[in-house]
Coordinates of C-alpha atoms and ligand atoms in Angstrom, one line a residue:
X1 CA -122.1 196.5 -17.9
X2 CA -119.6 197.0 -15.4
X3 CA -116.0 195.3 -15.7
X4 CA -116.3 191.8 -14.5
X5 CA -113.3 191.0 -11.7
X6 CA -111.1 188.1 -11.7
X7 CA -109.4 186.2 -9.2
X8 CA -105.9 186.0 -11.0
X9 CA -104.5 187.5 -8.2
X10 CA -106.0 185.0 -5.5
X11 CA -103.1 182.7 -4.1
X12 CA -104.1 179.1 -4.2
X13 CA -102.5 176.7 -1.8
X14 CA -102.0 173.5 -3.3
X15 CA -100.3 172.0 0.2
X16 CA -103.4 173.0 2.4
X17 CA -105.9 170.1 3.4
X18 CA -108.1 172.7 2.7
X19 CA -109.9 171.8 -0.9
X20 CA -109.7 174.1 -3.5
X21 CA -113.5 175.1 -3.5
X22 CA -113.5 175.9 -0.1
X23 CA -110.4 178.3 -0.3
X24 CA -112.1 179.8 -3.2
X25 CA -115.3 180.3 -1.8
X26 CA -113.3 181.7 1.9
X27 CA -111.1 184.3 -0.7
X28 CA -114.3 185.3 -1.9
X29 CA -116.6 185.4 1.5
X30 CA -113.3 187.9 3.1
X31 CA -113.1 189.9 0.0
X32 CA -117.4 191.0 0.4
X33 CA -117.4 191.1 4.4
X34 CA -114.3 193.6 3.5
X35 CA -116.0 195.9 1.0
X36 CA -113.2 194.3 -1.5
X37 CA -115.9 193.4 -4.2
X38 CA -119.1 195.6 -3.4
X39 CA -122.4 194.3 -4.3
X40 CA -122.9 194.1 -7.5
X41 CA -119.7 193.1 -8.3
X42 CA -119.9 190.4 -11.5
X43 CA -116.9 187.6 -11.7
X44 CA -115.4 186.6 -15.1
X45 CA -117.1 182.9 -16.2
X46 CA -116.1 179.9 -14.5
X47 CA -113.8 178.7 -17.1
X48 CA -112.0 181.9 -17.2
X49 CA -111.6 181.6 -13.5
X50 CA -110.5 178.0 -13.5
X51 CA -108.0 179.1 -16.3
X52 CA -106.6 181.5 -14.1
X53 CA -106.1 179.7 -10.9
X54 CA -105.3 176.0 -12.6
X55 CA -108.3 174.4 -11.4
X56 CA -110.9 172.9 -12.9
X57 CA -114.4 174.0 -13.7
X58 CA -116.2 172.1 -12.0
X59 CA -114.3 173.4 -8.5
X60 CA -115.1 176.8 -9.4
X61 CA -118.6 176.0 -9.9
X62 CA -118.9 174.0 -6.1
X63 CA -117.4 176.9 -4.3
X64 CA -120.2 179.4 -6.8
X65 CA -122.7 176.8 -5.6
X66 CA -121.5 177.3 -1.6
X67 CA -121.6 180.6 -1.8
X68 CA -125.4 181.3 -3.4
X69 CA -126.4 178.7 -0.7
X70 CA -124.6 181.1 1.8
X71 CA -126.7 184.2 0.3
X72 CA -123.1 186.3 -0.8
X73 CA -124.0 186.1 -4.7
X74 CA -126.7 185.5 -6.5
X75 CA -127.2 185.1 -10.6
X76 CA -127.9 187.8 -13.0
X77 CA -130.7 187.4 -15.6
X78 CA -128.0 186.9 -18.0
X79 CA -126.3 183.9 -16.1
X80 CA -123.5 186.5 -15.0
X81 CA -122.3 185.7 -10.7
X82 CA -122.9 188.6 -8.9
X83 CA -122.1 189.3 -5.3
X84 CA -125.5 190.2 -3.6
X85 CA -126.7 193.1 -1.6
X86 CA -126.2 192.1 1.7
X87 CA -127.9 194.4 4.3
X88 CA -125.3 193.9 6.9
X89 CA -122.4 196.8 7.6
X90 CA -119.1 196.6 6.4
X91 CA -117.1 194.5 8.8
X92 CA -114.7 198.0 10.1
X93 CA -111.4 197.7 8.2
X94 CA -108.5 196.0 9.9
X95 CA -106.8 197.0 12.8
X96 CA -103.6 196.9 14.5
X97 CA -104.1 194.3 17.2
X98 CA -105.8 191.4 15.4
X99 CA -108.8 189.7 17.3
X100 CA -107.0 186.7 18.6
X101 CA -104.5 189.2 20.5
X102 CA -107.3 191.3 22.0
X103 CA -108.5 190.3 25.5
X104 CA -111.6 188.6 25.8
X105 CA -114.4 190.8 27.0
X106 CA -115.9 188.7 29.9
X107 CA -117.8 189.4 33.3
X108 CA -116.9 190.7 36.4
X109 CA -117.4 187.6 38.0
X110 CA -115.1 186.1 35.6
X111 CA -112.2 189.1 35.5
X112 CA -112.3 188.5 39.1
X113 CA -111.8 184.8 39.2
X114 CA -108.9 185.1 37.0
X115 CA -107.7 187.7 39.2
X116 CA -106.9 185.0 42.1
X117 CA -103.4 184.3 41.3
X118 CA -102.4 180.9 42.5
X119 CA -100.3 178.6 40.7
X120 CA -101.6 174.8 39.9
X121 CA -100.0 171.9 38.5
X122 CA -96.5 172.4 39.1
X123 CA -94.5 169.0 38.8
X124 CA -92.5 168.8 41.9
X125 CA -92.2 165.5 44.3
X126 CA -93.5 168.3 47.0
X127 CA -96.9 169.2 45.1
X128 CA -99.3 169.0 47.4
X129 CA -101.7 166.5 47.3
X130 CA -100.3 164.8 44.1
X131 CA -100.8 160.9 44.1
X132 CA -98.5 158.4 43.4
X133 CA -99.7 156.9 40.0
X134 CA -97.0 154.6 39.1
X135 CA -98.5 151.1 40.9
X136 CA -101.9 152.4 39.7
X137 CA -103.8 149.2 38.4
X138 CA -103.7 150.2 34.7
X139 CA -103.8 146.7 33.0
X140 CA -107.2 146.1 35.0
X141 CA -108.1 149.4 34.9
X142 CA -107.6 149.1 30.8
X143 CA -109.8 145.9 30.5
X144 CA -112.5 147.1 32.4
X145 CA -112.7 150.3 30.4
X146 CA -112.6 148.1 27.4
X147 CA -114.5 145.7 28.8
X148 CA -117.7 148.3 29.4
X149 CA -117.8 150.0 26.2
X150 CA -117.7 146.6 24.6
X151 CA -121.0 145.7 24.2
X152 CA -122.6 149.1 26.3
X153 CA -126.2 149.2 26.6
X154 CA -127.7 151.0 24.2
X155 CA -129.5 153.2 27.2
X156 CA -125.8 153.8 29.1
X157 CA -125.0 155.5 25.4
X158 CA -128.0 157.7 25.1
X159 CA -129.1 158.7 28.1
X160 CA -127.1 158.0 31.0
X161 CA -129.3 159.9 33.9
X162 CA -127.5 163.0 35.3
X163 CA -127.3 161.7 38.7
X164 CA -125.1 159.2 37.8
X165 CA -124.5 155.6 36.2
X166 CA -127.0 153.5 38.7
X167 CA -124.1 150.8 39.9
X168 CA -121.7 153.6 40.4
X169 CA -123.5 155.4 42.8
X170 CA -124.0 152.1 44.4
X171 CA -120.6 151.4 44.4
X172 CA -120.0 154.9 46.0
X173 CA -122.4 154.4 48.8
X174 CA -121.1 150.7 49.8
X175 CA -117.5 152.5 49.3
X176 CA -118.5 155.0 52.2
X177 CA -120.5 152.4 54.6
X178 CA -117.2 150.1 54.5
X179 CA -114.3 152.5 54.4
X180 CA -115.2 155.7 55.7
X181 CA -118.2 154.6 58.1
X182 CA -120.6 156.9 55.9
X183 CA -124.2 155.3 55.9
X184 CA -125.8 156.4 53.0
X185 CA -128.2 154.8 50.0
X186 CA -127.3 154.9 46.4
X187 CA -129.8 157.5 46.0
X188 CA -128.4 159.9 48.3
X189 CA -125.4 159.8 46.0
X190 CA -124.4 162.2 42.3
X191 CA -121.3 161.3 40.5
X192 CA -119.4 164.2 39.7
X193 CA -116.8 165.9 37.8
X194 CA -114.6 165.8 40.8
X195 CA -114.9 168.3 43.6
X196 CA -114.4 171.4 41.4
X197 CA -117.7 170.5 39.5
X198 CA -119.2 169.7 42.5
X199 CA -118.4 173.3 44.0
X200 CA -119.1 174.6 40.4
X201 CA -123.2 173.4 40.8
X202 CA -123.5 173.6 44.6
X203 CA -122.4 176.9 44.4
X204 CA -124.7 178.1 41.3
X205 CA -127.3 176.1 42.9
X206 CA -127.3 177.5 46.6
X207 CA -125.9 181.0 46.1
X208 CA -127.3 184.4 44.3
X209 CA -124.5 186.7 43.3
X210 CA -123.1 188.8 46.4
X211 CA -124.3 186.4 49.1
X212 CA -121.9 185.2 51.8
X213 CA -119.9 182.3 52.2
X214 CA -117.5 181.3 55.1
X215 CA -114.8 179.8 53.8
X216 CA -111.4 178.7 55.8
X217 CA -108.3 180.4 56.6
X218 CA -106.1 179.6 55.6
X219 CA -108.1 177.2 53.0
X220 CA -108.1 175.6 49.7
X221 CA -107.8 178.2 47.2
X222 CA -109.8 176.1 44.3
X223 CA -112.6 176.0 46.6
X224 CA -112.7 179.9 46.5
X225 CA -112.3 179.7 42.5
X226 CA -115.8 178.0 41.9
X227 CA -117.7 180.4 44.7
X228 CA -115.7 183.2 42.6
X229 CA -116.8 182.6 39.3
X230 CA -120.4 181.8 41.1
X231 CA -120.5 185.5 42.0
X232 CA -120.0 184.8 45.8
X233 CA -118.3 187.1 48.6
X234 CA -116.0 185.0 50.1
X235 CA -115.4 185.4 53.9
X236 CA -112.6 184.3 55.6
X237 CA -112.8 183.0 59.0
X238 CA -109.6 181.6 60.8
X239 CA -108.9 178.0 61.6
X240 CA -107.3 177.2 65.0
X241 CA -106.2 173.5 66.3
X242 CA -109.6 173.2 66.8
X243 CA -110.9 173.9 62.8
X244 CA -112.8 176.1 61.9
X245 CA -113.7 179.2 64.5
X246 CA -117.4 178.8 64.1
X247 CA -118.1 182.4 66.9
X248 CA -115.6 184.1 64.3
X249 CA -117.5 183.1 61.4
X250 CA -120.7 184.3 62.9
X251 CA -119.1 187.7 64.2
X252 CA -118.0 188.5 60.3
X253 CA -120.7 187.0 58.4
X254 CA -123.8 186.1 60.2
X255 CA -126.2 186.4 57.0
X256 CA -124.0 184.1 55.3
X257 CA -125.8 181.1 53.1
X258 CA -123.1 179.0 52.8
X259 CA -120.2 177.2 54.7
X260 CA -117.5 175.9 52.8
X261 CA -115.5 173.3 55.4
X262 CA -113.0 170.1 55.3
X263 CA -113.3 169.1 59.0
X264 CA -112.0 165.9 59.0
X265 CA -108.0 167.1 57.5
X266 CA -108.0 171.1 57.5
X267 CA -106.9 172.4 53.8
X268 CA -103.9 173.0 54.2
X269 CA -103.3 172.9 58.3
X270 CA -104.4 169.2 58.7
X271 CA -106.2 170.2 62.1
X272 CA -109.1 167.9 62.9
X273 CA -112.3 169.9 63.9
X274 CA -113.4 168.9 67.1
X275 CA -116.9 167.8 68.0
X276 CA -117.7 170.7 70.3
X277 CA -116.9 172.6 66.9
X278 CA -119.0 171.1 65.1
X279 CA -121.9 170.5 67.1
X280 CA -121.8 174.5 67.0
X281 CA -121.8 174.7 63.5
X282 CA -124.3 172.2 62.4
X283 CA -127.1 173.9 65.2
X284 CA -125.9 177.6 63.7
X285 CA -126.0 176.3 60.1
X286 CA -129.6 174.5 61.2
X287 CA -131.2 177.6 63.0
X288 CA -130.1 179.9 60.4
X289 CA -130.9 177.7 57.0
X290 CA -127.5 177.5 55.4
X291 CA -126.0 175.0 54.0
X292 CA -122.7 173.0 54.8
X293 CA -120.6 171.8 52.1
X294 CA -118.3 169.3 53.7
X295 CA -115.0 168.6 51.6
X296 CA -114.0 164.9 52.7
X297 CA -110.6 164.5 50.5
X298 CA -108.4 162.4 51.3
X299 CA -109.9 161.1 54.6
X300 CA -109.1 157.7 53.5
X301 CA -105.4 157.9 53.9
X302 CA -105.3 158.3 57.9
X303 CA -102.2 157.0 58.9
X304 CA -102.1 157.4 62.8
X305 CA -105.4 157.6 65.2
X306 CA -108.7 156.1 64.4
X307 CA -110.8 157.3 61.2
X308 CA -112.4 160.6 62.1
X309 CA -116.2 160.7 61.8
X310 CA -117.9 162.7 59.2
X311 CA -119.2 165.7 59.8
X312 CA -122.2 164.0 57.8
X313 CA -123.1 161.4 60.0
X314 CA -123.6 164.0 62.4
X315 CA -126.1 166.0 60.5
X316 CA -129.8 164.8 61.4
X317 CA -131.6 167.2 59.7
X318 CA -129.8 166.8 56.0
X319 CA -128.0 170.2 55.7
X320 CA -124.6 168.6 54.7
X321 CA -123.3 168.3 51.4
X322 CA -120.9 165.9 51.5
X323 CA -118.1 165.9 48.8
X324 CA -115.4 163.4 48.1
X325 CA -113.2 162.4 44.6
X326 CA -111.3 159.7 43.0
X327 CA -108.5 162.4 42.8
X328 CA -106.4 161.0 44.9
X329 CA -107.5 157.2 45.3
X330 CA -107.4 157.3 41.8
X331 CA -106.1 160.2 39.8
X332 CA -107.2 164.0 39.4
X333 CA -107.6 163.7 35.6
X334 CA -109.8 161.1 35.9
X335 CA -112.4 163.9 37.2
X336 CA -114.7 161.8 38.8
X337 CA -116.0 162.7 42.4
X338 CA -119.2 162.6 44.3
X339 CA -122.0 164.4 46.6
X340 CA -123.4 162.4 49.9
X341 CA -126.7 164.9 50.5
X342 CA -130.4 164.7 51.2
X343 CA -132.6 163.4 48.7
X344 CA -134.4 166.8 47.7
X345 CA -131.2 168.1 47.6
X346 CA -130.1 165.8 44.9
X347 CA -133.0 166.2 43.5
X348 CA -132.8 169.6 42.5
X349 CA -129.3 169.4 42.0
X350 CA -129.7 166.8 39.2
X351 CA -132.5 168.4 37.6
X352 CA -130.7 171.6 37.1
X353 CA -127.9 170.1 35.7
X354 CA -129.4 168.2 33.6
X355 CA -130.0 171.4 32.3
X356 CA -126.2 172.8 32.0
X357 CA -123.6 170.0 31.4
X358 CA -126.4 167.5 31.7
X359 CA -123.6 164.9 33.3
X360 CA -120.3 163.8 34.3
X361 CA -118.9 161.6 31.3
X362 CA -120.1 158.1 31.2
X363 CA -116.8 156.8 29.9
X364 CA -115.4 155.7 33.6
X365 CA -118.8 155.6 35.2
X366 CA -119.0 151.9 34.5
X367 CA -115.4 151.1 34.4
X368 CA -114.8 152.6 37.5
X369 CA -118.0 150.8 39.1
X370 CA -116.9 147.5 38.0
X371 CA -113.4 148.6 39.8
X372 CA -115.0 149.1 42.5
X373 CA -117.0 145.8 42.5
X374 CA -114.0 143.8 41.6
X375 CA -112.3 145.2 44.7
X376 CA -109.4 146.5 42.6
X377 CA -110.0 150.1 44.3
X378 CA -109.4 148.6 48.0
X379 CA -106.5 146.5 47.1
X380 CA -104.9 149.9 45.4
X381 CA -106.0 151.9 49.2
X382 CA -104.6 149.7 50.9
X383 CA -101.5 149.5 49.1
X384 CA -101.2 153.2 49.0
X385 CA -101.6 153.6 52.6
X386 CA -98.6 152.0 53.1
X387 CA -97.0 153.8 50.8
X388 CA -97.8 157.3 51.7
X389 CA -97.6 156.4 55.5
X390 CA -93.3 155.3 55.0
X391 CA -93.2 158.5 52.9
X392 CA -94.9 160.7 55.5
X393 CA -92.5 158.8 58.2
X394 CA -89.4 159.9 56.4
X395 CA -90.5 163.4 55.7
X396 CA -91.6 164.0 59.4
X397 CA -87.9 162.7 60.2
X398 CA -86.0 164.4 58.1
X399 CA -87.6 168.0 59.0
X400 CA -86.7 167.3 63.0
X401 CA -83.5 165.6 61.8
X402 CA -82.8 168.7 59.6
X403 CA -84.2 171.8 60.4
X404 CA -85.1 171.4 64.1
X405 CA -84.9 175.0 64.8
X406 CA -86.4 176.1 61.4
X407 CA -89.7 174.2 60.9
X408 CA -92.9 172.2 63.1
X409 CA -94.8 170.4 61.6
X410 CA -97.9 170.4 61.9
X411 CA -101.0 167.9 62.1
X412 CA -100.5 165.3 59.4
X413 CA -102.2 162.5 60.6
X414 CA -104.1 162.8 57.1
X415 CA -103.7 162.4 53.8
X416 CA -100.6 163.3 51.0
X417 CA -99.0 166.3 52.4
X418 CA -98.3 168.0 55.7
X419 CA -97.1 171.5 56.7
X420 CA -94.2 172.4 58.3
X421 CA -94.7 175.6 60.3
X422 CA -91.7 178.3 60.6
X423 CA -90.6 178.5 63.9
X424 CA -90.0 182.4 65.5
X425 CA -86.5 182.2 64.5
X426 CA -87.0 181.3 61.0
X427 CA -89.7 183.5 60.6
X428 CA -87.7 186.7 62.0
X429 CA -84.9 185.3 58.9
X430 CA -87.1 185.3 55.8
X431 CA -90.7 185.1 54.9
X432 CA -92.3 181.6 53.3
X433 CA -92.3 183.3 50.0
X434 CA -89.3 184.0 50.0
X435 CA -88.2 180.7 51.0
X436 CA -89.6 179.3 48.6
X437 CA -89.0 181.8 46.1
X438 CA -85.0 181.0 46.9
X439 CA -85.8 177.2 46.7
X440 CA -86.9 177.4 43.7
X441 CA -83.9 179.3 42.1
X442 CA -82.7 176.0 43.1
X443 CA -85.1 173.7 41.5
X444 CA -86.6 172.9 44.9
X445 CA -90.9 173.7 44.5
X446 CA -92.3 174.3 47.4
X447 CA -95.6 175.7 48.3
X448 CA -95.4 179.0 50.6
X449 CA -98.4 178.4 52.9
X450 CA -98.8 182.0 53.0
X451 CA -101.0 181.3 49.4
X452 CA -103.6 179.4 50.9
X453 CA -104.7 183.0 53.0
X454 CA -107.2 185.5 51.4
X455 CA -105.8 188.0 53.8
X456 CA -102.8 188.7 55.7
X457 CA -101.2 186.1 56.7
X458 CA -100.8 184.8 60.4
X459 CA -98.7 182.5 59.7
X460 CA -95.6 181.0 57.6
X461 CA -94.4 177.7 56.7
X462 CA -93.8 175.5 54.0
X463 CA -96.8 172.8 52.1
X464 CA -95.1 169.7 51.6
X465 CA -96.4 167.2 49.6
X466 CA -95.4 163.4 50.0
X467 CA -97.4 161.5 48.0
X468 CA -94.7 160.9 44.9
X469 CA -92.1 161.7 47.2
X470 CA -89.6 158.3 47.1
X471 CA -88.3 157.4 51.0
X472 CA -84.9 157.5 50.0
X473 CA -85.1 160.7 49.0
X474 CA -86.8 163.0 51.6
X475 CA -83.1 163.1 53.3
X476 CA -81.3 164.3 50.4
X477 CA -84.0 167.2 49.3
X478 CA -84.1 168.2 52.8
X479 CA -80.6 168.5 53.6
X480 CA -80.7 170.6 50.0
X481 CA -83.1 172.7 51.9
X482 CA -81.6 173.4 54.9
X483 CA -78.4 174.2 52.9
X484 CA -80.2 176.6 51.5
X485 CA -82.8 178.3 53.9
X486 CA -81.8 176.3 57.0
X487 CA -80.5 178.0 60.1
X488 CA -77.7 175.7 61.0
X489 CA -76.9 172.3 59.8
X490 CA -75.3 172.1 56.5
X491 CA -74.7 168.5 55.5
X492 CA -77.2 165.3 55.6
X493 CA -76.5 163.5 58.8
X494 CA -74.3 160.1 57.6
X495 CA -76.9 158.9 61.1
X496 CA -80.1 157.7 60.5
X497 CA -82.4 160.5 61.3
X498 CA -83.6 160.6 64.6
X499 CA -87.4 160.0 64.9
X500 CA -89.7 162.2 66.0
X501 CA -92.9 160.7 64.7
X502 CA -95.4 162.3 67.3
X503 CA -96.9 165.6 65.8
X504 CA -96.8 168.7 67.6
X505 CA -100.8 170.3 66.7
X506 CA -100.5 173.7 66.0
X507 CA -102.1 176.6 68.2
X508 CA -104.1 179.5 67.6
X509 CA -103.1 182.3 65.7
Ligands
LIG1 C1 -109.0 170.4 49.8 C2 -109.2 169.7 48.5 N1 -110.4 169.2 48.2 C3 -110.5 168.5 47.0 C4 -109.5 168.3 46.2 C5 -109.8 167.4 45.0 O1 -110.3 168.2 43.9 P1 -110.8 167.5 42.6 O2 -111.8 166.4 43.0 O3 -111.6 168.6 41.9 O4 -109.7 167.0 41.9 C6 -108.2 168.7 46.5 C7 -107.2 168.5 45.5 O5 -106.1 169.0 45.7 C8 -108.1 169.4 47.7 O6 -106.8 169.9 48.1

């Protein structure tokens, strides 16, 4: 018989949460898969073992037990443990770069999405699109959360249906009728996880690797990430004042089978599509079969004009998919968002994800429905209106106060952030990346708007967000600003700012 091995030189650690067997039984599993004890290798008896390592017998024996159950040793006739022929090759010996450090192998699809550079996230008072969260609603938020999950429904627990909690999506739809003038039925409605997952589906649902989809530009970058990973080939077609340049879109891609558009507050322009526009892009989108996705964020924060109509409630033969979130009425990490579309539509959406993810989480469904039913969500709006509207006001005040001859700003009638435009002499000083690149030497984090362009682009300026920017302090940062990147003025006027409210649209590129 050949020599039976020990473990005496096994290191047991007695700190580890790890129990004794299992750390047995793991020194053991690493030393076959390594070729360390060959089959047919025979340990000494378990009370040698124990002996050896301090443990007791019975330890020994659990992590003997483990491993038969696991098929690495069996028992000789003579009651000896033996590790077993296992058909499977010898794992290759170690190598230099340990797994963990190796890179993923993944898909093309996937290489490429992570190939977008973009940066998200960053904490700055000027992030676009940020909300304010700190006179969020979080004591009745709290007790409606707790409040749900006290006594849930044993069906809300085991099968919540992947459309959506049933009074959520009833909530949605009354949410649309009253503030955004969207007539829908709860029906018509999926809860989502925000308008990433939304993009996510759509786009797996609608497109085949390699077909087209127009997509704005400049546009919203995580848009392109979803239709990315999806397989899609984005196409850029330029936004003017008037939106999206429908005749471009159908000069560069007119097989495409998607459309990926926020008409009502351009990402990141803040344009307005006009109803000629999309008049022509519903009837090409109809004549040709491809679908619309229309990204609504943040249309309920209009601070000058009337509320714009969805592009929606203009469709008549149901070929837009309308999206909108709780990101910013709310907060993004909430990740709950919605689809408006036609009932086949959400149909086949559902069903097939009901397949993948099978739904959003049900933890806010019903909190947030009772929210909504409590009237908590409107009383927050309407508060935040205001809010964001006096921050907006002093941003738009201090740029003309400050950098007259630097920036315009653009269309902001919308929403948390605006952008301000270089003017030809700023532009002929620096580009936007390198204004902001200077900036944030500084601690100043500013979005270049050149990011938000796929290809070249036509134009430079700065993305300002405003919605956790305090009044008091837009004059301060942008009197930093212009110190630093400014043409002329110095020093923060000791003057109020003058006012120069009315917004300039941009033109063409
Ligand atoms: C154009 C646009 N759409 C939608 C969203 C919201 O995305 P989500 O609902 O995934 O948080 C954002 C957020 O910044 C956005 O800028």
């Amino acid at each position: 018989m050949s020599k039976r091995v020990s473990l005496a030189g096994m290191h047991i650690d007695r700190t580890s949460a790890v129990p004794l067997h299992l750390q047995i039984a793991a020194h053991i599993r690493e030393g076959i898969l390594r070729g360390v004890f060959p089959a047919g290798t025979q340990f000494l008896g378990s009370r040698e073992i124990a002996r050896e390592l301090g443990c007791s017998r019975t330890v020994v024996l659990t992590a003997w037990d483990l491993l038969y159950a696991e098929g690495y040793l069996v028992s000789t006739p003579r009651g000896s443990v033996m590790v077993a022929s296992v058909a499977a090759p010898h794992v290759a010996p170690p190598s230099a770069t340990p797994p963990a450090s190796r890179p993923a192998r993944t898909s093309e699809r996937w290489q490429s999405l992570l190939g977008l550079d973009y940066e998200t996230n960053w904490p700055s008072v000027f992030a676009p699109g940020a909300p304010d969260i700190s006179t969020f609603p979080f004591r009745e938020w709290s007790r409606l959360l707790r409040q749900s999950w006290q006594n849930p429904r044993e069906q809300e627990c085991l099968d919540l249906p992947s459309e959506g909690h049933p009074r959520l999506r009833s909530e949605i739809a009354n949410f649309l009728g009253s503030v955004r003038g969207l007539v829908c039925s709860p029906e018509e409605v999926v809860v989502t996880s925000g308008t990433s997952g939304a993009l996510d589906f759509c786009s797996r649902m609608i497109l085949d690797p390699g077909d087209e989809v127009w997509v704005e530009e400049p546009g919203f970058i995580e848009a392109r990430w979803a239709l990315t990973a999806a397989g899609a080939k984005l196409v850029p077609v330029p936004v003017d004042d008037k939106g999206l340049v429908v005749s471009e879109g159908i000069r560069r891609a007119p097989g495409a089978r998607l459309i990926v558009v926020t008409p009502s507050h351009q990402y990141p322009l803040g344009v307005s599509m006009g109803l000629e526009r999309r008049l022509e892009l519903l009837d090409w989108a109809n004549r040709n079969d491809v679908w619309v996705i229309e990204d609504d964020y943040n249309s309920e924060f209009r601070h000058q004009d009337s509320m714009i109509a969805s592009l929606r409630s203009l469709d008549r033969e149901g070929r837009v998919i309308y999206f909108g979130t709780f990101s910013k009425i709310m907060m993004p990490s909430l990740r709950l968002g919605y689809i408006v579309a036609n009932r086949n539509f959400i149909d086949g959406f559902s069903k097939g994800r009901a397949r993948i993810d099978v739904h959003t989480s049900g933890i806010g469904q019903l909190a947030l429905a009772e929210f909504m039913r409590e009237g908590h969500l409107l009383r927050h709006l309407r508060a935040m209106r205001r809010v964001y509207a006096a921050r907006r006001n002093a941003l738009i005040d201090a740029i003309a106060a400050l950098m007259p001859d630097d920036l315009t700003v653009s269309s902001a009638v919308t929403g948390l952030h605006l952008v301000a435009l270089f003017t030809d002499a700023m532009q002929a000083r620096m580009s936007d990346g390198e204004a902001a690149a200077v900036l944030k030497q500084s601690g100043i984090h500013v979005q270049p708007l050149s990011q938000n362009f796929l290809e070249q682009p036509t134009r430079q300026g700065l993305v300002f967000g405003y919605g956790r920017l305090q009044v008091e302090d837009a004059t301060p940062l942008l009197a930093r600003i212009a110190a630093i990147i400014g043409s002329g003025r110095r020093n923060a006027p000791s003057a109020p700012a003058i006012c120069s409210r009315t917004v300039r649209t941009i033109k063409g590129s």
